[in-house]
Coordinates of C-alpha atoms in Angstrom, one line a residue:
M12 CA 0.0 0.1 -0.1
S13 CA 1.2 3.7 -1.2
H14 CA 2.4 6.1 1.7
A15 CA -0.1 8.2 0.3
S16 CA -2.9 5.9 1.2
N17 CA -2.5 6.6 4.4
K18 CA -2.5 9.9 4.8
K19 CA -5.7 12.1 5.5
R20 CA -6.4 13.9 2.4
S21 CA -8.5 17.2 3.7
L22 CA -7.1 20.4 1.7
K23 CA -9.3 21.7 -0.8
L24 CA -7.9 23.0 -4.4
W25 CA -7.6 26.9 -3.2
E26 CA -6.2 25.7 -0.4
A27 CA -3.1 24.0 -2.5
L28 CA -3.0 27.1 -4.9
A29 CA -2.6 29.3 -1.5
L30 CA 0.5 27.4 -1.0
S31 CA 2.2 28.4 -4.2
L32 CA 0.6 32.1 -4.3
G33 CA 2.8 32.5 -0.8
M34 CA 6.0 30.7 -2.3
V35 CA 5.6 33.0 -5.6
G36 CA 4.6 35.7 -3.3
P37 CA 3.4 38.8 -5.7
T38 CA 3.4 41.2 -3.6
L39 CA 7.0 40.8 -2.7
A40 CA 8.5 40.4 -6.4
M41 CA 6.1 43.4 -7.7
S42 CA 7.9 45.2 -5.1
G43 CA 12.3 44.5 -5.8
N44 CA 12.3 42.1 -8.9
A45 CA 11.9 45.0 -11.5
Q46 CA 14.8 47.5 -10.3
G47 CA 17.5 44.9 -11.6
L48 CA 16.5 44.4 -15.1
I49 CA 16.1 48.7 -16.3
D50 CA 19.6 49.1 -16.8
S51 CA 19.4 46.2 -19.8
V52 CA 16.0 46.3 -21.0
G53 CA 14.9 49.7 -20.1
K54 CA 11.2 50.5 -20.7
A55 CA 10.7 46.9 -22.2
L56 CA 9.8 44.9 -18.7
P57 CA 6.1 44.0 -20.5
I58 CA 7.0 42.3 -23.3
V59 CA 10.3 40.7 -21.4
F60 CA 8.0 39.2 -18.3
V61 CA 5.3 38.5 -21.3
L62 CA 8.5 36.2 -22.5
G63 CA 9.6 35.2 -19.1
L64 CA 5.8 34.0 -18.4
I65 CA 6.0 32.1 -21.7
G66 CA 9.0 30.5 -20.4
V67 CA 7.6 29.5 -16.7
A68 CA 4.2 28.1 -18.6
L69 CA 6.4 25.3 -20.5
I70 CA 7.8 24.6 -17.2
A71 CA 4.8 24.0 -16.0
Y72 CA 3.3 21.9 -18.1
G73 CA 5.7 19.0 -17.2
F74 CA 4.6 19.5 -14.0
I75 CA 0.6 19.5 -14.9
R76 CA 1.8 16.6 -16.7
L77 CA 3.0 14.7 -14.1
T78 CA 0.9 15.3 -11.0
R79 CA -2.2 14.2 -13.7
F80 CA -0.4 11.1 -13.2
Y81 CA 1.4 11.2 -10.1
N82 CA 1.1 12.6 -6.8
H83 CA 4.1 12.9 -4.0
A84 CA 5.2 15.0 -1.0
G85 CA 8.9 15.3 -2.6
S86 CA 7.9 17.0 -5.9
A87 CA 10.4 16.6 -8.1
Y88 CA 11.8 14.3 -6.2
G89 CA 8.7 11.4 -6.5
L90 CA 7.6 13.1 -9.5
V91 CA 11.8 12.2 -11.8
G92 CA 12.0 9.6 -9.7
K93 CA 9.3 7.6 -11.2
T94 CA 9.9 8.9 -14.4
V95 CA 13.4 8.7 -14.9
G96 CA 14.7 6.6 -11.7
P97 CA 15.9 6.6 -8.1
R98 CA 19.1 8.1 -8.6
A99 CA 17.4 11.5 -10.9
G100 CA 14.6 11.5 -8.3
F101 CA 17.1 12.2 -5.7
F102 CA 19.0 14.5 -7.3
S103 CA 16.4 16.3 -8.3
G104 CA 14.3 16.3 -4.4
F105 CA 18.2 17.0 -3.1
A106 CA 18.2 20.1 -5.7
I107 CA 14.8 21.6 -5.3
M108 CA 14.9 20.8 -1.4
G109 CA 17.6 23.3 -1.7
T110 CA 15.7 25.5 -3.7
Y111 CA 13.2 25.5 -0.6
L112 CA 16.5 25.8 2.5
F113 CA 17.1 28.8 0.7
F114 CA 13.9 30.2 0.0
S115 CA 13.6 29.9 3.3
I116 CA 16.9 31.7 4.9
G117 CA 16.5 34.3 2.3
T118 CA 12.8 35.1 2.9
L119 CA 13.6 35.9 6.7
A120 CA 16.5 38.4 5.5
A121 CA 13.3 40.3 3.7
L122 CA 10.9 40.1 6.3
G123 CA 14.1 42.1 8.4
A124 CA 14.6 44.4 5.4
F125 CA 10.7 45.0 4.4
T126 CA 10.0 45.6 8.3
N127 CA 12.3 48.4 8.3
A128 CA 10.9 50.0 5.3
F129 CA 7.8 50.0 6.9
L130 CA 9.2 51.3 10.3
A131 CA 11.0 54.2 8.7
A132 CA 7.2 55.0 6.5
L133 CA 5.7 54.7 9.7
F134 CA 7.5 56.7 11.9
P135 CA 9.9 59.0 9.6
S136 CA 10.9 61.0 11.8
S137 CA 12.8 59.1 14.3
G138 CA 14.5 56.7 12.2
F139 CA 13.1 53.6 14.7
Q140 CA 14.8 50.4 13.0
I141 CA 15.1 47.2 14.5
P142 CA 18.0 44.7 14.0
W143 CA 16.9 42.8 11.4
I144 CA 18.4 39.2 12.9
I145 CA 15.1 39.9 15.7
T146 CA 12.6 40.0 13.0
A147 CA 13.8 37.0 11.4
T148 CA 14.0 35.3 14.5
V149 CA 10.0 36.2 15.7
G150 CA 9.4 34.9 11.8
V151 CA 11.1 31.9 13.0
I152 CA 9.2 31.3 15.6
F153 CA 5.8 32.4 13.9
S154 CA 6.1 30.2 11.3
W155 CA 7.2 27.6 13.4
I156 CA 3.7 28.0 15.5
L157 CA 1.8 27.8 12.3
N158 CA 3.4 25.3 10.1
S159 CA 2.7 23.0 12.9
H160 CA -0.9 22.7 12.3
D161 CA -2.9 21.9 10.2
G162 CA -2.7 22.4 6.1
K163 CA -5.7 24.9 6.6
T164 CA -4.5 27.0 9.0
V165 CA -1.2 27.7 6.6
A166 CA -3.3 28.3 3.4
R167 CA -6.1 30.7 4.9
V168 CA -2.5 32.8 6.4
L169 CA -1.0 32.5 3.6
M170 CA -4.5 33.7 1.2
V171 CA -5.4 36.4 3.4
I172 CA -2.0 37.8 2.9
E173 CA -1.4 37.7 -0.6
G174 CA -5.1 38.2 -1.5
L175 CA -4.3 41.7 0.7
G176 CA -1.3 42.4 -1.6
I177 CA -3.5 41.7 -4.9
V178 CA -6.5 43.7 -3.9
L179 CA -4.0 47.0 -3.4
M180 CA -1.8 46.1 -6.1
L181 CA -4.7 46.7 -8.6
V182 CA -6.3 49.2 -6.5
L183 CA -3.0 51.0 -7.1
A184 CA -2.5 50.0 -10.9
A185 CA -6.8 51.7 -11.5
V186 CA -5.2 55.0 -9.9
I187 CA -2.3 54.7 -12.1
V188 CA -3.8 54.6 -15.3
V189 CA -6.5 57.1 -14.4
H190 CA -4.4 59.5 -13.9
Q191 CA -1.4 58.8 -16.1
P192 CA -1.0 60.7 -19.2
A193 CA 1.1 57.9 -21.7
T194 CA 0.2 58.3 -25.3
G195 CA -0.5 55.6 -27.3
A196 CA 2.3 55.3 -28.7
E197 CA 4.1 55.2 -25.6
H198 CA 1.6 52.7 -24.0
A199 CA 2.5 50.4 -27.3
S200 CA 6.2 51.2 -26.6
L201 CA 6.1 49.1 -23.4
F202 CA 5.5 45.8 -25.9
S203 CA 8.5 46.7 -28.3
L204 CA 12.0 45.1 -28.4
N205 CA 13.2 48.1 -30.7
G206 CA 16.9 49.0 -29.0
V207 CA 16.8 46.3 -26.7
S208 CA 20.0 43.3 -27.9
F209 CA 19.4 39.9 -27.6
Q210 CA 21.8 39.3 -25.2
A211 CA 19.9 41.7 -22.9
V212 CA 16.6 40.7 -23.5
M213 CA 17.5 37.1 -23.0
A214 CA 19.4 38.1 -19.9
G215 CA 15.7 39.9 -18.9
V216 CA 13.8 37.0 -19.8
V217 CA 15.9 35.1 -17.4
A218 CA 15.3 37.4 -14.1
A219 CA 11.7 37.9 -14.9
F220 CA 11.0 34.0 -15.4
L221 CA 12.6 33.4 -11.8
S222 CA 9.6 36.2 -10.8
W223 CA 7.3 33.1 -10.8
A224 CA 10.2 30.7 -8.6
G225 CA 7.8 28.5 -6.0
F226 CA 5.1 28.4 -8.4
E227 CA 4.8 24.2 -8.3
A228 CA 5.4 24.4 -4.4
C229 CA 1.7 23.1 -4.2
A230 CA 3.4 19.7 -5.7
T231 CA 3.9 18.2 -2.3
L232 CA 0.5 19.1 -1.6
G233 CA 0.1 16.0 -3.4
E234 CA -0.6 13.3 -0.5
E235 CA -2.5 15.7 1.2
T236 CA -5.1 17.5 -1.3
E237 CA -8.6 16.0 -1.9
N238 CA -8.3 14.4 -5.4
P239 CA -4.8 15.1 -6.0
K240 CA -4.8 13.9 -9.8
R241 CA -7.4 16.7 -10.3
N242 CA -6.6 19.5 -7.8
I243 CA -2.7 19.9 -7.9
P244 CA -2.1 20.5 -12.4
L245 CA -5.4 23.1 -11.5
A246 CA -3.6 24.7 -8.4
L247 CA -0.7 24.6 -10.8
L248 CA -2.2 25.8 -13.2
G249 CA -3.8 28.7 -11.5
S250 CA -0.8 29.6 -9.9
I251 CA 0.8 30.1 -13.5
L252 CA -2.4 32.0 -14.7
L253 CA -3.6 34.3 -11.9
T254 CA 0.0 35.5 -11.3
G255 CA 1.4 35.7 -15.6
V256 CA -1.5 37.9 -15.6
L257 CA -0.9 40.2 -12.6
F258 CA 3.2 40.1 -13.6
V259 CA 2.9 41.8 -16.6
G260 CA 0.3 43.4 -15.9
M261 CA 1.7 45.2 -12.9
M262 CA 5.1 45.4 -14.9
Y263 CA 3.3 47.3 -17.8
V264 CA 1.4 49.8 -15.0
Q265 CA 4.7 50.4 -12.9
T266 CA 6.6 51.3 -15.3
L267 CA 4.3 53.7 -16.7
G268 CA 3.5 55.0 -13.2
F269 CA 7.2 56.0 -12.9
G270 CA 7.3 57.7 -16.7
L271 CA 8.8 56.2 -19.9
S272 CA 12.0 59.2 -19.7
E273 CA 15.2 58.5 -19.0
S274 CA 15.1 60.6 -15.1
G275 CA 11.4 57.8 -14.8
L276 CA 13.4 54.6 -15.4
N277 CA 16.4 55.6 -13.0
A278 CA 13.6 57.0 -9.8
F279 CA 12.4 53.2 -11.2
K280 CA 15.9 51.3 -10.8
N281 CA 16.7 53.1 -7.5
S282 CA 13.2 53.3 -6.0
A283 CA 13.9 50.5 -3.0
N284 CA 10.3 49.4 -2.8
S285 CA 8.5 50.5 -6.2
L286 CA 4.9 49.3 -5.2
G287 CA 5.6 51.7 -2.0
T288 CA 7.2 54.8 -4.2
L289 CA 4.4 54.7 -6.2
S290 CA 1.4 54.4 -3.5
Q291 CA 3.2 57.5 -1.6
T292 CA 3.2 59.5 -5.4
Y293 CA -0.1 58.5 -7.1
V294 CA -2.3 57.5 -3.6
G295 CA -1.4 59.0 -0.3
T296 CA 0.2 58.0 3.1
A297 CA -2.2 56.2 4.6
F298 CA -2.3 53.5 0.9
T299 CA 1.4 53.4 1.5
L300 CA 1.5 52.1 4.4
A301 CA -0.7 49.8 4.5
M302 CA 1.5 48.8 1.3
L303 CA 4.7 48.6 3.0
F304 CA 3.1 46.7 5.9
T305 CA 1.3 43.9 2.6
A306 CA 5.1 43.1 1.3
M307 CA 6.3 42.7 4.9
M308 CA 3.4 40.4 5.2
S309 CA 4.5 38.5 1.5
A310 CA 8.3 38.5 2.3
F311 CA 6.4 36.4 6.3
A312 CA 3.9 34.4 3.9
A313 CA 7.1 33.5 1.6
N314 CA 9.2 31.8 4.7
L315 CA 5.6 30.1 5.6
S316 CA 5.3 28.7 2.2
A317 CA 9.3 27.4 2.0
A318 CA 9.2 26.2 5.3
A319 CA 6.4 24.2 4.4
T320 CA 7.8 22.9 1.6
S321 CA 11.5 22.2 2.9
S322 CA 10.0 20.4 5.1
R323 CA 8.0 18.1 3.0
L324 CA 10.8 17.4 1.1
L325 CA 13.4 16.6 3.9
F326 CA 10.2 14.4 5.2
A327 CA 9.7 12.0 2.0
L328 CA 13.5 11.4 1.4
A329 CA 13.8 10.6 5.1
R330 CA 10.8 7.9 4.3
D331 CA 12.7 6.3 1.9
G332 CA 16.2 6.1 3.8
F333 CA 17.6 9.8 3.3
G334 CA 18.7 10.9 7.2
P335 CA 17.7 10.7 10.4
A336 CA 13.8 8.2 10.6
C337 CA 13.1 10.9 13.1
F338 CA 12.6 13.2 10.1
A339 CA 10.0 11.2 8.5
K340 CA 7.6 10.9 11.2
M341 CA 4.1 12.9 11.1
S342 CA 3.6 14.7 14.6
D343 CA 0.0 12.8 15.3
K344 CA -2.5 15.5 15.7
N345 CA -1.7 17.6 13.0
H346 CA 0.3 15.1 10.3
Q347 CA 2.9 17.4 9.9
P348 CA 6.9 16.9 9.5
R349 CA 7.8 18.6 12.5
N350 CA 10.9 17.2 13.5
A351 CA 11.9 18.3 9.3
L352 CA 10.0 21.7 10.2
T353 CA 12.3 22.4 13.4
L354 CA 14.8 21.0 11.6
I355 CA 14.8 23.5 8.3
L356 CA 13.9 27.0 10.9
I357 CA 16.9 26.0 12.8
L358 CA 19.2 26.0 9.9
S359 CA 17.6 29.0 8.3
L360 CA 18.5 31.2 11.7
L361 CA 21.2 29.6 12.0
V362 CA 22.9 30.8 8.5
D363 CA 21.1 34.6 8.9
V364 CA 23.0 34.5 12.2
V365 CA 26.2 34.6 10.6
A366 CA 24.9 36.6 7.6
W367 CA 24.8 38.9 10.1
L368 CA 26.8 38.8 12.5
S369 CA 29.6 38.6 9.6
G370 CA 27.3 42.0 6.9
K371 CA 28.7 38.9 4.5
P372 CA 27.0 38.1 1.4
A373 CA 28.1 41.7 0.8
M374 CA 25.6 42.1 -3.1
G375 CA 26.2 46.0 -3.5
T376 CA 23.0 47.5 -2.1
G377 CA 24.0 48.8 1.1
N378 CA 21.6 47.2 3.1
S379 CA 22.9 43.3 5.3
A380 CA 19.2 42.0 4.8
I381 CA 18.5 42.8 1.2
D382 CA 22.0 41.7 0.4
A383 CA 21.4 38.4 2.1
Y384 CA 17.9 37.9 0.8
F385 CA 19.1 38.2 -2.7
Y386 CA 22.4 36.3 -2.0
F387 CA 20.3 33.4 -0.8
A388 CA 17.1 33.8 -3.6
I389 CA 19.7 33.3 -6.1
I390 CA 21.2 30.4 -5.3
G391 CA 18.0 28.8 -4.1
S392 CA 16.7 29.8 -8.0
V393 CA 19.8 27.8 -10.0
C394 CA 18.9 25.1 -7.6
L395 CA 15.7 25.3 -9.1
M396 CA 16.7 25.7 -12.4
V397 CA 18.3 22.2 -12.0
A398 CA 15.3 19.9 -10.6
Y399 CA 13.3 22.5 -13.4
L400 CA 15.6 20.4 -16.1
M401 CA 15.0 17.0 -14.5
I402 CA 11.2 17.6 -14.9
E403 CA 11.7 18.0 -18.6
I404 CA 13.8 15.4 -18.9
G405 CA 11.6 13.2 -17.2
V406 CA 8.0 14.3 -19.0
I407 CA 9.8 13.9 -22.1
N408 CA 10.7 10.0 -20.6
F409 CA 6.8 9.8 -19.3
I410 CA 5.4 10.7 -22.9
A411 CA 7.7 8.7 -25.0
R412 CA 8.0 5.4 -23.2
M413 CA 5.4 5.6 -20.5
G414 CA 2.8 8.5 -21.7
Q415 CA -1.2 6.9 -21.6
N416 CA -2.3 8.0 -25.3
I417 CA -0.6 11.3 -24.7
P418 CA 0.5 13.1 -28.3
K419 CA 3.7 12.8 -29.0
W420 CA 3.4 15.9 -30.5
E421 CA 3.0 16.9 -26.6
L422 CA 7.6 16.6 -26.7
I423 CA 7.8 20.3 -28.2
M424 CA 6.9 21.3 -25.0
P425 CA 9.2 19.7 -22.4
A426 CA 11.4 20.2 -25.8
L427 CA 11.3 24.0 -25.5
G428 CA 11.6 24.1 -21.8
I429 CA 15.4 21.8 -21.7
V430 CA 16.4 24.9 -23.9
I431 CA 15.3 27.4 -21.8
M432 CA 16.3 25.4 -18.7
V433 CA 19.5 25.4 -20.3
M434 CA 20.4 29.2 -21.6
S435 CA 19.1 30.6 -17.9
L436 CA 21.7 28.3 -16.6
Y437 CA 24.3 29.7 -18.5
F438 CA 23.3 33.4 -18.2
N439 CA 23.5 32.8 -14.1
V440 CA 27.2 31.3 -14.3
A441 CA 28.4 32.4 -17.6
G442 CA 31.4 35.4 -15.9
Q443 CA 31.4 33.6 -12.5
E444 CA 34.9 34.4 -11.4
E445 CA 34.0 34.5 -7.1
L446 CA 34.2 31.2 -5.6
F447 CA 31.4 31.7 -3.2
S448 CA 29.2 33.3 -6.4
P449 CA 25.7 32.5 -5.6
A450 CA 25.1 30.5 -8.9
L451 CA 28.6 28.3 -8.2
V452 CA 27.1 27.7 -4.9
A453 CA 24.3 26.3 -5.9
F454 CA 26.0 24.6 -7.8
Y455 CA 28.0 23.3 -5.2
W456 CA 24.7 21.8 -3.6
C457 CA 23.7 20.4 -6.2
I458 CA 26.8 18.4 -7.1
A459 CA 27.5 17.5 -3.9
G460 CA 23.7 15.3 -4.2
L461 CA 25.1 14.0 -7.1
I462 CA 28.4 12.5 -5.5
T463 CA 25.2 11.5 -2.5
I464 CA 23.5 9.5 -5.3
I465 CA 26.2 7.7 -6.2
S466 CA 28.0 6.7 -3.7
A467 CA 25.4 5.5 -2.0
P468 CA 24.0 2.2 -3.9
K469 CA 22.0 1.3 -1.1
L470 CA 20.8 4.5 -0.7
V471 CA 19.2 3.6 -4.8
R472 CA 17.8 0.4 -3.5
N473 CA 15.5 1.8 -0.7
I474 CA 14.3 4.5 -2.9
G475 CA 13.5 2.6 -5.7
L476 CA 12.0 0.2 -3.5
S477 CA 9.7 3.2 -1.9
L478 CA 9.1 4.9 -4.6
A479 CA 7.7 1.8 -6.6
S480 CA 5.2 1.4 -2.7
E481 CA 4.6 4.7 -2.4
F482 CA 3.2 5.3 -6.2
A483 CA 1.2 2.0 -5.7
T484 CA -2.3 1.3 -6.9
P485 CA -4.6 -1.6 -6.1
G486 CA -3.9 -3.8 -9.3
D487 CA 0.2 -3.4 -9.3
K488 CA 2.7 -5.5 -8.1
V489 CA 5.2 -4.4 -5.5
A490 CA 7.7 -5.7 -3.6
T491 CA 6.8 -6.3 -0.8
R492 CA 11.1 -6.6 0.9
T493 CA 11.4 -4.0 4.1
V494 CA 12.6 -0.9 2.7
Q495 CA 16.3 -0.4 4.7
K496 CA 16.8 2.7 6.6
E497 CA 20.1 3.5 6.1
W498 CA 21.0 6.5 5.8
I499 CA 23.9 8.7 5.7

């Protein structure tokens, strides 16, 4: 009998969707993801985000296709393990667990930075600030408390936070459109790539693409969601459609809001929180405070989601023999991987403490919390690209060799996804000279996972037997040999 069949499936479609929205963090993404693209693509931000949306849609196709047949708490670990093999599955799972772990570290730093931004706006004359590590510590405590409860509690918190942020963004967008005197030609120029080099476009698309990082988080709820072969694919599709329209629209509106002149684009580039800046310009102080507070809470929501997903991945890996068996246990009352969650949050806080004490990593923003956020977010994003690449390979293998009457022309989708992932990895790694640049650290993490699985044949056997059991249906013949829980 599969592990999944022993779990209580209680989460609804919208609750699975909430986890993905929390991980993507729409308010957080729209507050600070565009500024770094201004120098390379200028006012062409909206069309660059359209291209980024196309890229992420190709990756989403892979997750949607596979989760219609398979669902697993380990997300890419289980999906790739089933379609390619146990070694590839472990490698993918290790990579994507790194993603969510590094996101957990980074979002705690972002929480500290955005809290101080809110306090600076609330008390402009006093200069009152809180050491960001204190805010991060408080965030860890609340993240542990909420994630220790049932998944429904987390889903409701995430939906309230991100729902409020989306509503405020839509209000701001409406005000800007009404008051912005741009001409029709200026509106059209936002969707033109004239004057932008191919290399700049590709670099911009890669950066825009990463705004959707984490859309697949709901896949880790496959063993806890009602009718997962229907609801998980729909949650994945919903997260892409909702954030896709929102992100392209907000890039369009924000570019208009700052203005298409050189001075306007420079103001956009230099804004610490673009939504906050535009709120103050077009609406007023009270609305600005609400927007900054929502951005702060969006950072917390992202950590809440990252901790939830990474703990489930650690649980899935430990369940199949990697790591101490205590991390494969669920709490009796709420059926949550509390031991795995505790480890993830302790590690996240310890790394942030080191970053705070040392003042490193230094990314040049002048704000140690923002530096830490960007550094660990980049590491997590590159790890995620590796996992996405493995998912696309898994989809190709599934359609070509295992697909149940799936048209072979659909192979085009994952093939294009592989091209995009290879290009994305290239643009992130090319020219890296520092030994501990974030992109290279991500590769070190993935290489560690590769070495682990190559050097552990017993772990491979354990994973193979466990995945066969976990994905078994009543009519399947599954080996009854007990899985050896040897860990390394």
